[in-house]
Coordinates of C-alpha atoms and ligand atoms in Angstrom, one line a residue:
M213 CA -5.4 -2.7 -22.4
T214 CA -5.6 -5.4 -25.1
P215 CA -8.4 -7.9 -25.2
D216 CA -6.0 -10.6 -23.9
G217 CA -5.0 -8.2 -21.0
E218 CA -8.7 -7.7 -20.2
A219 CA -9.3 -11.4 -20.1
L220 CA -6.2 -12.0 -17.9
F221 CA -7.3 -9.3 -15.5
L222 CA -10.9 -10.6 -15.2
Q223 CA -9.7 -14.1 -14.6
A224 CA -7.0 -13.2 -12.1
A225 CA -9.2 -10.7 -10.1
G226 CA -12.0 -13.3 -10.2
Q227 CA -9.7 -15.7 -8.4
L228 CA -9.6 -13.1 -5.6
G229 CA -13.4 -13.0 -5.7
L230 CA -13.4 -9.5 -7.3
D231 CA -15.3 -8.4 -10.4
V232 CA -13.3 -5.7 -12.2
A233 CA -15.5 -5.6 -15.3
G234 CA -17.0 -2.2 -14.6
Q235 CA -13.5 -0.7 -13.8
L236 CA -11.7 -1.9 -16.9
P237 CA -11.7 1.5 -18.6
A238 CA -10.2 3.2 -15.5
F239 CA -7.5 0.5 -15.2
A240 CA -6.8 0.8 -18.9
T241 CA -6.2 4.5 -18.5
F242 CA -3.9 3.9 -15.5
Q243 CA -2.0 1.3 -17.5
R244 CA -1.6 3.7 -20.5
L245 CA -0.3 6.5 -18.4
L246 CA 2.1 4.2 -16.5
V247 CA 3.6 3.0 -19.8
E248 CA 3.7 6.5 -21.4
V249 CA 5.2 8.3 -18.4
G250 CA 7.3 5.2 -17.3
R251 CA 9.1 5.2 -20.6
H252 CA 11.0 8.5 -19.7
T253 CA 10.6 8.7 -15.9
N254 CA 11.7 6.1 -13.4
L255 CA 8.4 5.0 -11.9
T256 CA 8.5 1.2 -11.9
A257 CA 10.6 -1.6 -13.5
L258 CA 7.4 -3.5 -14.6
L259 CA 5.9 -2.0 -17.8
D260 CA 4.8 -5.1 -19.8
E261 CA 1.1 -5.6 -19.9
P262 CA 0.9 -9.0 -18.0
D263 CA 3.3 -7.7 -15.3
I264 CA 1.2 -4.5 -14.8
I265 CA -2.0 -6.5 -14.6
L266 CA -0.8 -9.3 -12.3
K267 CA 2.1 -7.8 -10.3
H268 CA 0.7 -4.3 -9.9
F269 CA -3.1 -4.3 -10.3
V270 CA -4.0 -7.8 -9.0
D271 CA -1.3 -7.8 -6.4
S272 CA -2.5 -4.4 -5.1
L273 CA -6.1 -5.7 -5.0
S274 CA -5.0 -8.7 -3.0
C275 CA -4.9 -6.4 0.1
T276 CA -8.6 -7.3 0.4
V277 CA -7.8 -10.9 1.1
G278 CA -9.2 -11.8 4.6
G279 CA -11.8 -9.0 4.5
H280 CA -9.7 -6.4 6.4
L281 CA -10.6 -3.6 4.0
T282 CA -14.4 -4.0 4.0
G283 CA -16.7 -1.0 4.4
E284 CA -16.2 2.8 4.5
L285 CA -12.6 3.3 5.7
T286 CA -9.9 6.0 5.7
V287 CA -6.8 4.4 4.3
L288 CA -3.2 5.7 4.0
D289 CA -0.9 4.1 1.5
L290 CA 2.5 4.5 3.0
G291 CA 5.2 4.8 0.2
T292 CA 2.8 4.5 -2.7
G293 CA 5.4 5.0 -5.4
A294 CA 3.5 5.0 -8.7
G295 CA 0.3 4.3 -6.8
F296 CA 0.5 0.8 -5.5
P297 CA -1.5 -0.6 -3.8
G298 CA -3.5 2.6 -3.2
L299 CA -4.7 3.5 -6.7
P300 CA -6.1 0.1 -7.7
L301 CA -7.9 0.0 -4.3
A302 CA -9.4 3.5 -4.8
I303 CA -10.6 2.5 -8.4
Q304 CA -12.1 -0.8 -7.3
H305 CA -13.5 0.2 -3.9
P306 CA -15.3 3.6 -3.9
G307 CA -16.1 3.2 -0.1
L308 CA -12.4 3.6 0.7
Q309 CA -11.0 7.1 1.1
L310 CA -7.3 6.8 0.1
T311 CA -4.4 9.1 1.0
L312 CA -1.5 8.2 -1.1
L313 CA 1.8 9.2 0.5
D314 CA 5.3 9.2 -0.9
A315 CA 8.5 11.0 -0.2
T316 CA 9.4 11.4 -3.9
R317 CA 7.7 14.4 -5.6
R318 CA 8.0 12.9 -9.1
K319 CA 6.0 9.8 -8.1
I320 CA 3.3 11.8 -6.4
E321 CA 3.0 14.1 -9.5
F322 CA 2.4 10.9 -11.5
V323 CA -0.3 9.7 -9.0
Q324 CA -1.9 13.1 -9.3
Q325 CA -1.9 12.8 -13.1
V326 CA -3.8 9.5 -12.8
T327 CA -6.3 10.7 -10.2
A328 CA -7.0 13.8 -12.4
A329 CA -7.4 11.7 -15.6
L330 CA -9.8 9.3 -13.8
S331 CA -11.6 12.1 -11.8
L332 CA -11.1 9.8 -8.8
P333 CA -13.0 11.4 -6.0
N334 CA -11.7 9.1 -3.2
A335 CA -7.9 9.5 -3.6
T336 CA -5.6 12.3 -2.5
A337 CA -1.9 12.3 -3.2
L338 CA 0.6 13.8 -0.8
V339 CA 4.4 14.4 -1.0
G340 CA 5.9 13.8 2.4
R341 CA 7.5 11.4 4.9
A342 CA 5.5 9.1 7.2
E343 CA 7.7 10.3 10.1
T344 CA 6.5 13.9 9.5
L345 CA 2.9 13.0 9.1
G346 CA 3.1 10.8 12.2
R347 CA 3.8 14.0 14.3
D348 CA 1.3 16.2 12.5
A349 CA -2.0 16.4 14.4
S350 CA -4.1 16.4 11.2
H351 CA -2.7 12.9 10.4
R352 CA -1.6 11.3 13.7
G353 CA -4.2 8.8 15.0
R354 CA -6.6 9.5 12.0
Y355 CA -6.6 6.5 9.8
D356 CA -8.6 3.3 9.9
R357 CA -6.0 1.4 7.9
V358 CA -2.4 1.8 6.7
V359 CA -1.6 -0.3 3.6
T360 CA 2.0 -0.6 2.4
R361 CA 4.0 -2.6 -0.2
A362 CA 7.7 -2.9 -0.8
V363 CA 8.7 -0.1 1.5
S364 CA 10.6 -1.5 4.4
A365 CA 11.0 -4.4 6.9
L366 CA 8.1 -4.9 9.4
P367 CA 9.8 -3.3 12.4
V368 CA 10.3 -0.1 10.4
L369 CA 6.8 -0.2 9.0
A370 CA 5.4 -0.7 12.6
E371 CA 7.1 2.5 13.8
L372 CA 6.0 4.5 10.7
S373 CA 2.4 3.3 10.6
L374 CA 1.1 2.8 14.1
P375 CA 1.3 6.5 15.1
L376 CA -1.0 7.3 12.1
L377 CA -3.7 4.7 13.0
R378 CA -6.6 5.3 15.3
E379 CA -7.1 2.8 18.1
G380 CA -8.9 -0.1 16.6
G381 CA -7.3 0.5 13.2
A382 CA -4.9 -1.8 11.5
L383 CA -1.7 -2.0 9.4
L384 CA -1.9 -4.2 6.4
A385 CA 1.6 -4.9 5.2
Q386 CA 2.0 -6.7 1.9
K387 CA 4.9 -9.1 1.9
G388 CA 6.2 -12.1 -0.1
P389 CA 6.9 -15.2 2.0
I390 CA 7.7 -13.4 5.3
Q391 CA 10.4 -15.0 7.5
P392 CA 9.7 -15.8 11.1
E393 CA 12.5 -13.5 12.3
E394 CA 11.0 -10.5 10.5
L395 CA 7.6 -11.3 11.9
E396 CA 8.8 -11.7 15.4
A397 CA 10.8 -8.5 15.3
G398 CA 7.8 -6.6 13.8
Q399 CA 5.6 -8.0 16.5
R400 CA 8.0 -6.8 19.3
V401 CA 8.2 -3.3 17.9
A402 CA 4.4 -3.2 17.3
E403 CA 3.9 -3.9 21.0
L404 CA 6.1 -1.0 21.9
L405 CA 3.9 1.3 19.8
G406 CA 0.5 0.1 20.9
G407 CA 0.0 -2.6 18.3
E408 CA -0.5 -6.4 18.3
L409 CA -0.2 -9.0 15.6
Q410 CA -3.7 -10.0 14.6
T411 CA -3.0 -12.5 11.8
V412 CA -1.0 -13.2 8.7
E413 CA -3.1 -14.0 5.6
R414 CA -1.0 -16.4 3.4
F415 CA -2.1 -17.0 -0.2
T416 CA -0.7 -17.1 -3.7
L417 CA -0.9 -14.5 -6.3
P418 CA -3.5 -15.6 -9.0
V419 CA -2.1 -17.1 -12.2
L420 CA 1.5 -16.7 -11.2
N421 CA 1.1 -18.6 -7.9
D422 CA 3.8 -16.5 -6.2
P423 CA 3.6 -16.7 -2.4
R424 CA 2.2 -13.7 -0.6
S425 CA 1.6 -12.7 3.0
L426 CA -0.6 -9.9 4.3
V427 CA 0.5 -9.1 7.8
V428 CA -2.3 -7.5 9.9
I429 CA -1.2 -5.5 13.0
R430 CA -4.1 -4.1 15.0
K431 CA -3.6 -0.9 17.1
V432 CA -4.9 -1.7 20.5
A433 CA -3.5 1.2 22.6
A434 CA -2.2 4.8 22.1
T435 CA 1.3 5.1 20.6
P436 CA 3.8 6.8 23.0
E437 CA 4.5 10.4 22.0
R438 CA 8.1 9.8 21.3
Y439 CA 7.3 7.8 18.2
P440 CA 7.9 8.0 15.3
R441 CA 11.5 9.2 15.7
R442 CA 12.8 11.8 13.4
E443 CA 13.0 11.4 9.6
G444 CA 15.3 8.6 8.4
V445 CA 16.0 7.2 11.9
P446 CA 13.4 4.4 11.9
A447 CA 15.0 2.8 8.8
K448 CA 18.6 3.6 9.8
H449 CA 18.3 2.3 13.4
P450 CA 15.2 0.1 13.5
L451 CA 13.7 -0.5 17.0
S452 CA 14.1 -4.0 18.2
Ligands
SAM763 N1 4.5 0.8 -2.8 C1 5.0 1.0 -4.2 C2 5.0 -0.3 -4.9 O1 4.9 -1.4 -4.3 O2 5.2 -0.3 -6.2 C3 6.4 1.7 -4.2 C4 7.5 0.9 -3.6 S1 9.1 1.7 -3.7 C5 10.2 0.3 -3.6 C6 9.2 2.4 -2.0 C7 8.6 3.8 -1.9 O3 8.5 4.1 -0.6 C8 9.5 4.8 -2.6 O4 8.8 5.5 -3.6 C9 9.9 5.7 -1.4 O5 10.0 7.1 -1.8 C10 8.8 5.5 -0.4 N2 9.2 5.7 1.0 C11 10.2 5.1 1.7 N3 10.2 5.5 3.0 C12 9.3 6.4 3.1 C13 8.8 7.3 4.2 N4 9.4 7.2 5.4 N5 7.8 8.1 4.0 C14 7.2 8.2 2.7 N6 7.6 7.4 1.7 C15 8.6 6.6 1.8

């Protein structure tokens, strides 16, 4: 990371109330690997330094807006891709125990490369589908939080994530400016699966001022056994 990059990161994270100074070496290693591997493997379209810092690192860390990730929590990152938002959260918050899940093996192999390079003790990467984990007793009902960014519309996310949460746990879905129709549909599906909309944190991404919403859905009752439906069905035929 260049000195300008470090200054940008410190400033932008500072606007979220986060001090990343002690973690700069770890984020710099993550950035270097993302650029090196991303040059020949399709991981993410964003490989310029300011984009990585603002649209990946700071955007991922903005999951903490509203204080829904405070304390010692087990967190599943559903559809982590190249590690977002899960890896920045694991680097910055050692009290979080992250499981980084993605259906694409190549992306999880990259995430494993980063966790090994950083010797990150609080992050485990898994290849698999949320529908499968949601029916596996060692994952169903086990997580305090599910975080997710750029994976699917809210009704689909509700079906994929609520089975994985313990009662009292919460889905934190990172969105741009969420439309009322998506929010209402997500709320309806969440209620079918034992969830209820708790709040939407609305804010802008530091420096870029892009609008962001963090949709918080709390699990208040057990999810019926029939959910999630089999692989691919939640996205193909969303509940309504
Ligand atoms: N969250 C990352 C980010 O914001 O950069 C990656 C976003 S990428 C557009 C969506 C990822 O979700 C893909 O890597 C895809 O493999 C994964 N995905 C989609 N549906 C999934 C499912 N049902 N279970 C696990 N992973 C899934």
